[in-house]
Amino acid sequence: SHDFERANCWNILEDFTEKYGNRESDFWYASVEDIFAYADAVKQLKITDNTVENPTSIPLYSKIDGKETVIAPKTVLNFGT
């Protein structure tokens, strides 16, 4: 907020929020804390030739064999042959 105040450009933020706010079906909204937790969970994925294990408590989203997939918390997915 300091930068917007110094540059006297609050209108940029207001225009952005008006255009992209309240569109839950189009965008994923998250706090910085949520984004860091998700990125940390992705780093913990255990991938082998034909399995993906999500040892975390956070559902992770990916494309596996071209199919959008949710890797549920504490699960192992088998894919491929």
mmCIF file of N, CA, C and O in Angstrom:
data_model
loop_
_atom_site.group_PDB
_atom_site.id
_atom_site.type_symbol
_atom_site.label_atom_id
_atom_site.label_comp_id
_atom_site.label_asym_id
_atom_site.label_seq_id
_atom_site.Cartn_x
_atom_site.Cartn_y
_atom_site.Cartn_z
ATOM 1 N N SER A 1 0.812 -1.195 0.000
ATOM 2 C CA SER A 1 0.000 0.000 0.000
ATOM 3 C C SER A 1 0.855 1.257 0.000
ATOM 4 O O SER A 1 0.430 2.286 -0.510
ATOM 5 N N HIS A 2 2.063 1.170 0.552
ATOM 6 C CA HIS A 2 2.941 2.350 0.573
ATOM 7 C C HIS A 2 3.276 2.806 -0.834
ATOM 8 O O HIS A 2 3.313 4.006 -1.104
ATOM 9 N N ASP A 3 3.531 1.841 -1.722
ATOM 10 C CA ASP A 3 3.875 2.195 -3.096
ATOM 11 C C ASP A 3 2.718 2.878 -3.806
ATOM 12 O O ASP A 3 2.920 3.839 -4.552
ATOM 13 N N PHE A 4 1.498 2.403 -3.583
ATOM 14 C CA PHE A 4 0.343 3.031 -4.217
ATOM 15 C C PHE A 4 0.159 4.458 -3.681
ATOM 16 O O PHE A 4 -0.164 5.374 -4.435
ATOM 17 N N GLU A 5 0.383 4.612 -2.381
ATOM 18 C CA GLU A 5 0.243 5.936 -1.769
ATOM 19 C C GLU A 5 1.308 6.896 -2.303
ATOM 20 O O GLU A 5 1.010 8.015 -2.695
ATOM 21 N N ARG A 6 2.565 6.438 -2.334
ATOM 22 C CA ARG A 6 3.676 7.286 -2.807
ATOM 23 C C ARG A 6 3.487 7.698 -4.262
ATOM 24 O O ARG A 6 3.757 8.831 -4.623
ATOM 25 N N ALA A 7 3.063 6.768 -5.077
ATOM 26 C CA ALA A 7 2.926 7.038 -6.513
ATOM 27 C C ALA A 7 1.559 7.623 -6.865
ATOM 28 O O ALA A 7 1.303 7.936 -8.020
ATOM 29 N N ASN A 8 0.695 7.730 -5.845
ATOM 30 C CA ASN A 8 -0.653 8.258 -6.061
ATOM 31 C C ASN A 8 -1.355 7.517 -7.201
ATOM 32 O O ASN A 8 -1.864 8.116 -8.141
ATOM 33 N N CYS A 9 -1.334 6.182 -7.098
ATOM 34 C CA CYS A 9 -1.932 5.381 -8.177
ATOM 35 C C CYS A 9 -2.861 4.298 -7.637
ATOM 36 O O CYS A 9 -2.871 3.174 -8.114
ATOM 37 N N TRP A 10 -3.643 4.642 -6.616
ATOM 38 C CA TRP A 10 -4.610 3.693 -6.075
ATOM 39 C C TRP A 10 -5.578 3.218 -7.142
ATOM 40 O O TRP A 10 -6.125 2.124 -7.055
ATOM 41 N N ASN A 11 -5.809 4.037 -8.165
ATOM 42 C CA ASN A 11 -6.747 3.667 -9.214
ATOM 43 C C ASN A 11 -6.327 2.376 -9.925
ATOM 44 O O ASN A 11 -7.185 1.622 -10.386
ATOM 45 N N ILE A 12 -5.036 2.088 -9.992
ATOM 46 C CA ILE A 12 -4.573 0.844 -10.623
ATOM 47 C C ILE A 12 -5.091 -0.357 -9.840
ATOM 48 O O ILE A 12 -5.625 -1.305 -10.408
ATOM 49 N N LEU A 13 -4.952 -0.310 -8.518
ATOM 50 C CA LEU A 13 -5.436 -1.404 -7.672
ATOM 51 C C LEU A 13 -6.958 -1.487 -7.712
ATOM 52 O O LEU A 13 -7.521 -2.582 -7.802
ATOM 53 N N GLU A 14 -7.618 -0.348 -7.678
ATOM 54 C CA GLU A 14 -9.081 -0.344 -7.730
ATOM 55 C C GLU A 14 -9.582 -0.931 -9.048
ATOM 56 O O GLU A 14 -10.525 -1.715 -9.065
ATOM 57 N N ASP A 15 -8.945 -0.553 -10.167
ATOM 58 C CA ASP A 15 -9.332 -1.096 -11.474
ATOM 59 C C ASP A 15 -9.120 -2.612 -11.529
ATOM 60 O O ASP A 15 -9.948 -3.357 -12.037
ATOM 61 N N PHE A 16 -7.987 -3.063 -10.982
ATOM 62 C CA PHE A 16 -7.674 -4.489 -10.969
ATOM 63 C C PHE A 16 -8.711 -5.270 -10.166
ATOM 64 O O PHE A 16 -9.245 -6.276 -10.626
ATOM 65 N N THR A 17 -9.017 -4.786 -8.962
ATOM 66 C CA THR A 17 -9.959 -5.531 -8.122
ATOM 67 C C THR A 17 -11.372 -5.498 -8.691
ATOM 68 O O THR A 17 -12.116 -6.461 -8.549
ATOM 69 N N GLU A 18 -11.727 -4.407 -9.349
ATOM 70 C CA GLU A 18 -13.042 -4.354 -9.979
ATOM 71 C C GLU A 18 -13.149 -5.368 -11.116
ATOM 72 O O GLU A 18 -14.160 -6.037 -11.283
ATOM 73 N N LYS A 19 -12.065 -5.502 -11.875
ATOM 74 C CA LYS A 19 -12.073 -6.417 -13.025
ATOM 75 C C LYS A 19 -11.981 -7.882 -12.599
ATOM 76 O O LYS A 19 -12.639 -8.746 -13.164
ATOM 77 N N TYR A 20 -11.138 -8.191 -11.605
ATOM 78 C CA TYR A 20 -10.853 -9.590 -11.274
ATOM 79 C C TYR A 20 -11.445 -10.062 -9.946
ATOM 80 O O TYR A 20 -11.342 -11.231 -9.615
ATOM 81 N N GLY A 21 -12.074 -9.203 -9.195
ATOM 82 C CA GLY A 21 -12.660 -9.603 -7.922
ATOM 83 C C GLY A 21 -13.976 -10.331 -8.099
ATOM 84 O O GLY A 21 -14.650 -10.211 -9.124
ATOM 85 N N ASN A 22 -14.356 -11.108 -7.091
ATOM 86 C CA ASN A 22 -15.647 -11.816 -7.065
ATOM 87 C C ASN A 22 -15.867 -12.703 -8.291
ATOM 88 O O ASN A 22 -16.959 -12.748 -8.846
ATOM 89 N N ARG A 23 -14.837 -13.398 -8.722
ATOM 90 C CA ARG A 23 -14.968 -14.321 -9.862
ATOM 91 C C ARG A 23 -14.394 -15.681 -9.451
ATOM 92 O O ARG A 23 -13.468 -16.195 -10.059
ATOM 93 N N GLU A 24 -14.966 -16.263 -8.395
ATOM 94 C CA GLU A 24 -14.449 -17.515 -7.839
ATOM 95 C C GLU A 24 -14.422 -18.652 -8.836
ATOM 96 O O GLU A 24 -13.607 -19.558 -8.727
ATOM 97 N N SER A 25 -15.309 -18.623 -9.825
ATOM 98 C CA SER A 25 -15.319 -19.721 -10.801
ATOM 99 C C SER A 25 -14.208 -19.570 -11.840
ATOM 100 O O SER A 25 -13.867 -20.530 -12.528
ATOM 101 N N ASP A 26 -13.627 -18.386 -11.952
ATOM 102 C CA ASP A 26 -12.571 -18.135 -12.937
ATOM 103 C C ASP A 26 -11.169 -18.133 -12.345
ATOM 104 O O ASP A 26 -10.200 -18.398 -13.046
ATOM 105 N N PHE A 27 -11.067 -17.794 -11.055
ATOM 106 C CA PHE A 27 -9.760 -17.604 -10.440
ATOM 107 C C PHE A 27 -9.675 -18.337 -9.115
ATOM 108 O O PHE A 27 -10.674 -18.548 -8.436
ATOM 109 N N TRP A 28 -8.454 -18.679 -8.755
ATOM 110 C CA TRP A 28 -8.185 -19.273 -7.455
ATOM 111 C C TRP A 28 -7.656 -18.164 -6.574
ATOM 112 O O TRP A 28 -6.623 -17.553 -6.870
ATOM 113 N N TYR A 29 -8.374 -17.849 -5.515
ATOM 114 C CA TYR A 29 -7.954 -16.816 -4.584
ATOM 115 C C TYR A 29 -7.263 -17.477 -3.403
ATOM 116 O O TYR A 29 -7.743 -18.478 -2.883
ATOM 117 N N ALA A 30 -6.130 -16.919 -2.988
ATOM 118 C CA ALA A 30 -5.400 -17.494 -1.860
ATOM 119 C C ALA A 30 -4.586 -16.407 -1.184
ATOM 120 O O ALA A 30 -4.161 -15.440 -1.823
ATOM 121 N N SER A 31 -4.352 -16.611 0.100
ATOM 122 C CA SER A 31 -3.459 -15.705 0.825
ATOM 123 C C SER A 31 -2.022 -16.102 0.495
ATOM 124 O O SER A 31 -1.758 -17.186 -0.044
ATOM 125 N N VAL A 32 -1.101 -15.245 0.824
ATOM 126 C CA VAL A 32 0.313 -15.561 0.611
ATOM 127 C C VAL A 32 0.676 -16.815 1.402
ATOM 128 O O VAL A 32 1.389 -17.688 0.907
ATOM 129 N N GLU A 33 0.152 -16.927 2.606
ATOM 130 C CA GLU A 33 0.402 -18.113 3.435
ATOM 131 C C GLU A 33 -0.092 -19.384 2.733
ATOM 132 O O GLU A 33 0.601 -20.407 2.727
ATOM 133 N N ASP A 34 -1.282 -19.326 2.139
ATOM 134 C CA ASP A 34 -1.830 -20.480 1.419
ATOM 135 C C ASP A 34 -0.943 -20.858 0.230
ATOM 136 O O ASP A 34 -0.724 -22.043 -0.037
ATOM 137 N N ILE A 35 -0.458 -19.872 -0.491
ATOM 138 C CA ILE A 35 0.391 -20.137 -1.660
ATOM 139 C C ILE A 35 1.691 -20.795 -1.236
ATOM 140 O O ILE A 35 2.131 -21.769 -1.850
ATOM 141 N N PHE A 36 2.312 -20.311 -0.175
ATOM 142 C CA PHE A 36 3.547 -20.931 0.308
ATOM 143 C C PHE A 36 3.302 -22.350 0.804
ATOM 144 O O PHE A 36 4.110 -23.247 0.553
ATOM 145 N N ALA A 37 2.180 -22.587 1.486
ATOM 146 C CA ALA A 37 1.855 -23.933 1.970
ATOM 147 C C ALA A 37 1.650 -24.883 0.792
ATOM 148 O O ALA A 37 2.113 -26.030 0.820
ATOM 149 N N TYR A 38 0.971 -24.412 -0.257
ATOM 150 C CA TYR A 38 0.738 -25.236 -1.447
ATOM 151 C C TYR A 38 2.065 -25.555 -2.139
ATOM 152 O O TYR A 38 2.322 -26.705 -2.499
ATOM 153 N N ALA A 39 2.912 -24.538 -2.304
ATOM 154 C CA ALA A 39 4.214 -24.754 -2.954
ATOM 155 C C ALA A 39 5.054 -25.743 -2.149
ATOM 156 O O ALA A 39 5.728 -26.612 -2.730
ATOM 157 N N ASP A 40 5.002 -25.651 -0.834
ATOM 158 C CA ASP A 40 5.743 -26.593 0.008
ATOM 159 C C ASP A 40 5.188 -28.006 -0.155
ATOM 160 O O ASP A 40 5.950 -28.978 -0.229
ATOM 161 N N ALA A 41 3.873 -28.145 -0.244
ATOM 162 C CA ALA A 41 3.255 -29.464 -0.434
ATOM 163 C C ALA A 41 3.669 -30.061 -1.778
ATOM 164 O O ALA A 41 3.938 -31.266 -1.874
ATOM 165 N N VAL A 42 3.727 -29.248 -2.819
ATOM 166 C CA VAL A 42 4.155 -29.748 -4.137
ATOM 167 C C VAL A 42 5.577 -30.290 -4.056
ATOM 168 O O VAL A 42 5.892 -31.337 -4.634
ATOM 169 N N LYS A 43 6.438 -29.618 -3.319
ATOM 170 C CA LYS A 43 7.831 -30.073 -3.176
ATOM 171 C C LYS A 43 7.916 -31.432 -2.475
ATOM 172 O O LYS A 43 8.898 -32.153 -2.646
ATOM 173 N N GLN A 44 6.889 -31.769 -1.688
ATOM 174 C CA GLN A 44 6.905 -33.026 -0.939
ATOM 175 C C GLN A 44 6.332 -34.209 -1.714
ATOM 176 O O GLN A 44 6.371 -35.340 -1.223
ATOM 177 N N LEU A 45 5.791 -33.964 -2.922
ATOM 178 C CA LEU A 45 5.281 -35.072 -3.733
ATOM 179 C C LEU A 45 6.369 -36.109 -3.955
ATOM 180 O O LEU A 45 7.529 -35.768 -4.183
ATOM 181 N N LYS A 46 5.985 -37.374 -3.893
ATOM 182 C CA LYS A 46 6.917 -38.475 -4.156
ATOM 183 C C LYS A 46 6.474 -39.151 -5.449
ATOM 184 O O LYS A 46 5.397 -39.751 -5.501
ATOM 185 N N ILE A 47 7.284 -39.030 -6.475
ATOM 186 C CA ILE A 47 6.923 -39.517 -7.801
ATOM 187 C C ILE A 47 7.855 -40.641 -8.209
ATOM 188 O O ILE A 47 9.078 -40.499 -8.129
ATOM 189 N N THR A 48 7.256 -41.761 -8.636
ATOM 190 C CA THR A 48 8.033 -42.872 -9.189
ATOM 191 C C THR A 48 7.597 -43.061 -10.641
ATOM 192 O O THR A 48 6.863 -42.246 -11.175
ATOM 193 N N ASP A 49 8.025 -44.172 -11.240
ATOM 194 C CA ASP A 49 7.673 -44.429 -12.643
ATOM 195 C C ASP A 49 6.166 -44.476 -12.868
ATOM 196 O O ASP A 49 5.686 -44.069 -13.915
ATOM 197 N N ASN A 50 5.406 -44.997 -11.891
ATOM 198 C CA ASN A 50 3.965 -45.119 -12.120
ATOM 199 C C ASN A 50 3.106 -44.773 -10.907
ATOM 200 O O ASN A 50 1.945 -45.148 -10.842
ATOM 201 N N THR A 51 3.661 -44.041 -9.949
ATOM 202 C CA THR A 51 2.867 -43.588 -8.809
ATOM 203 C C THR A 51 3.201 -42.145 -8.448
ATOM 204 O O THR A 51 4.287 -41.645 -8.743
ATOM 205 N N VAL A 52 2.234 -41.503 -7.818
ATOM 206 C CA VAL A 52 2.439 -40.181 -7.216
ATOM 207 C C VAL A 52 1.862 -40.260 -5.819
ATOM 208 O O VAL A 52 0.699 -40.632 -5.640
ATOM 209 N N GLU A 53 2.684 -39.928 -4.826
ATOM 210 C CA GLU A 53 2.217 -39.939 -3.437
ATOM 211 C C GLU A 53 2.188 -38.512 -2.910
ATOM 212 O O GLU A 53 3.150 -37.767 -3.053
ATOM 213 N N ASN A 54 1.072 -38.156 -2.300
ATOM 214 C CA ASN A 54 0.931 -36.865 -1.644
ATOM 215 C C ASN A 54 0.923 -37.119 -0.141
ATOM 216 O O ASN A 54 -0.109 -37.460 0.430
ATOM 217 N N PRO A 55 2.070 -36.953 0.526
ATOM 218 C CA PRO A 55 2.132 -37.224 1.957
ATOM 219 C C PRO A 55 1.606 -36.079 2.823
ATOM 220 O O PRO A 55 1.587 -36.188 4.038
ATOM 221 N N THR A 56 1.168 -35.000 2.203
ATOM 222 C CA THR A 56 0.739 -33.821 2.955
ATOM 223 C C THR A 56 -0.745 -33.858 3.278
ATOM 224 O O THR A 56 -1.464 -34.767 2.878
ATOM 225 N N SER A 57 -1.209 -32.828 3.957
ATOM 226 C CA SER A 57 -2.634 -32.717 4.290
ATOM 227 C C SER A 57 -3.361 -31.763 3.338
ATOM 228 O O SER A 57 -4.490 -31.371 3.600
ATOM 229 N N ILE A 58 -2.702 -31.411 2.231
ATOM 230 C CA ILE A 58 -3.268 -30.466 1.270
ATOM 231 C C ILE A 58 -3.577 -31.179 -0.043
ATOM 232 O O ILE A 58 -2.715 -31.857 -0.592
ATOM 233 N N PRO A 59 -4.801 -31.054 -0.589
ATOM 234 C CA PRO A 59 -5.070 -31.620 -1.910
ATOM 235 C C PRO A 59 -4.250 -30.865 -2.965
ATOM 236 O O PRO A 59 -4.147 -29.643 -2.914
ATOM 237 N N LEU A 60 -3.676 -31.610 -3.893
ATOM 238 C CA LEU A 60 -2.847 -31.017 -4.951
ATOM 239 C C LEU A 60 -3.477 -31.312 -6.304
ATOM 240 O O LEU A 60 -4.086 -32.361 -6.501
ATOM 241 N N TYR A 61 -3.311 -30.401 -7.227
ATOM 242 C CA TYR A 61 -3.961 -30.488 -8.533
ATOM 243 C C TYR A 61 -2.894 -30.619 -9.610
ATOM 244 O O TYR A 61 -1.898 -29.904 -9.602
ATOM 245 N N SER A 62 -3.128 -31.549 -10.555
ATOM 246 C CA SER A 62 -2.146 -31.805 -11.597
ATOM 247 C C SER A 62 -2.843 -32.377 -12.823
ATOM 248 O O SER A 62 -4.031 -32.703 -12.788
ATOM 249 N N LYS A 63 -2.085 -32.504 -13.896
ATOM 250 C CA LYS A 63 -2.537 -33.255 -15.065
ATOM 251 C C LYS A 63 -1.680 -34.505 -15.128
ATOM 252 O O LYS A 63 -0.462 -34.422 -15.168
ATOM 253 N N ILE A 64 -2.341 -35.645 -15.124
ATOM 254 C CA ILE A 64 -1.649 -36.927 -15.217
ATOM 255 C C ILE A 64 -2.212 -37.651 -16.428
ATOM 256 O O ILE A 64 -3.417 -37.853 -16.530
ATOM 257 N N ASP A 65 -1.336 -38.008 -17.346
ATOM 258 C CA ASP A 65 -1.749 -38.635 -18.608
ATOM 259 C C ASP A 65 -2.810 -37.791 -19.320
ATOM 260 O O ASP A 65 -3.785 -38.305 -19.870
ATOM 261 N N GLY A 66 -2.662 -36.452 -19.251
ATOM 262 C CA GLY A 66 -3.564 -35.543 -19.936
ATOM 263 C C GLY A 66 -4.887 -35.293 -19.228
ATOM 264 O O GLY A 66 -5.727 -34.567 -19.731
ATOM 265 N N LYS A 67 -5.070 -35.885 -18.058
ATOM 266 C CA LYS A 67 -6.333 -35.748 -17.330
ATOM 267 C C LYS A 67 -6.114 -34.914 -16.069
ATOM 268 O O LYS A 67 -5.196 -35.184 -15.292
ATOM 269 N N GLU A 68 -6.961 -33.879 -15.894
ATOM 270 C CA GLU A 68 -6.878 -33.083 -14.673
ATOM 271 C C GLU A 68 -7.210 -33.976 -13.484
ATOM 272 O O GLU A 68 -8.229 -34.659 -13.471
ATOM 273 N N THR A 69 -6.336 -33.951 -12.490
ATOM 274 C CA THR A 69 -6.427 -34.890 -11.381
ATOM 275 C C THR A 69 -6.203 -34.174 -10.059
ATOM 276 O O THR A 69 -5.345 -33.304 -9.964
ATOM 277 N N VAL A 70 -6.973 -34.554 -9.051
ATOM 278 C CA VAL A 70 -6.738 -34.094 -7.687
ATOM 279 C C VAL A 70 -6.002 -35.211 -6.969
ATOM 280 O O VAL A 70 -6.465 -36.356 -6.947
ATOM 281 N N ILE A 71 -4.869 -34.889 -6.403
ATOM 282 C CA ILE A 71 -4.121 -35.861 -5.608
ATOM 283 C C ILE A 71 -4.486 -35.576 -4.154
ATOM 284 O O ILE A 71 -4.006 -34.621 -3.550
ATOM 285 N N ALA A 72 -5.367 -36.390 -3.641
ATOM 286 C CA ALA A 72 -5.901 -36.166 -2.293
ATOM 287 C C ALA A 72 -4.799 -36.285 -1.248
ATOM 288 O O ALA A 72 -3.782 -36.961 -1.468
ATOM 289 N N PRO A 73 -4.983 -35.642 -0.101
ATOM 290 C CA PRO A 73 -4.001 -35.745 0.980
ATOM 291 C C PRO A 73 -3.799 -37.194 1.424
ATOM 292 O O PRO A 73 -4.742 -37.989 1.429
ATOM 293 N N LYS A 74 -2.576 -37.512 1.741
ATOM 294 C CA LYS A 74 -2.205 -38.830 2.300
ATOM 295 C C LYS A 74 -2.602 -39.991 1.394
ATOM 296 O O LYS A 74 -3.021 -41.032 1.868
ATOM 297 N N THR A 75 -2.495 -39.811 0.075
ATOM 298 C CA THR A 75 -2.855 -40.881 -0.854
ATOM 299 C C THR A 75 -1.736 -41.137 -1.857
ATOM 300 O O THR A 75 -0.865 -40.320 -2.068
ATOM 301 N N VAL A 76 -1.817 -42.316 -2.460
ATOM 302 C CA VAL A 76 -0.913 -42.704 -3.548
ATOM 303 C C VAL A 76 -1.782 -42.984 -4.759
ATOM 304 O O VAL A 76 -2.731 -43.756 -4.674
ATOM 305 N N LEU A 77 -1.455 -42.359 -5.886
ATOM 306 C CA LEU A 77 -2.164 -42.620 -7.138
ATOM 307 C C LEU A 77 -1.292 -43.476 -8.027
ATOM 308 O O LEU A 77 -0.087 -43.225 -8.173
ATOM 309 N N ASN A 78 -1.885 -44.490 -8.625
ATOM 310 C CA ASN A 78 -1.199 -45.312 -9.622
ATOM 311 C C ASN A 78 -1.652 -44.846 -11.007
ATOM 312 O O ASN A 78 -2.827 -44.598 -11.222
ATOM 313 N N PHE A 79 -0.715 -44.726 -11.943
ATOM 314 C CA PHE A 79 -1.054 -44.319 -13.290
ATOM 315 C C PHE A 79 -0.122 -45.013 -14.269
ATOM 316 O O PHE A 79 0.808 -45.692 -13.888
ATOM 317 N N GLY A 80 -0.375 -44.817 -15.535
ATOM 318 C CA GLY A 80 0.460 -45.448 -16.568
ATOM 319 C C GLY A 80 0.062 -46.889 -16.763
ATOM 320 O O GLY A 80 -1.054 -47.301 -16.533
ATOM 321 N N THR A 81 1.045 -47.704 -17.160
ATOM 322 C CA THR A 81 0.757 -49.101 -17.472
ATOM 323 C C THR A 81 0.662 -49.961 -16.252
ATOM 324 O O THR A 81 1.061 -49.669 -15.191
#
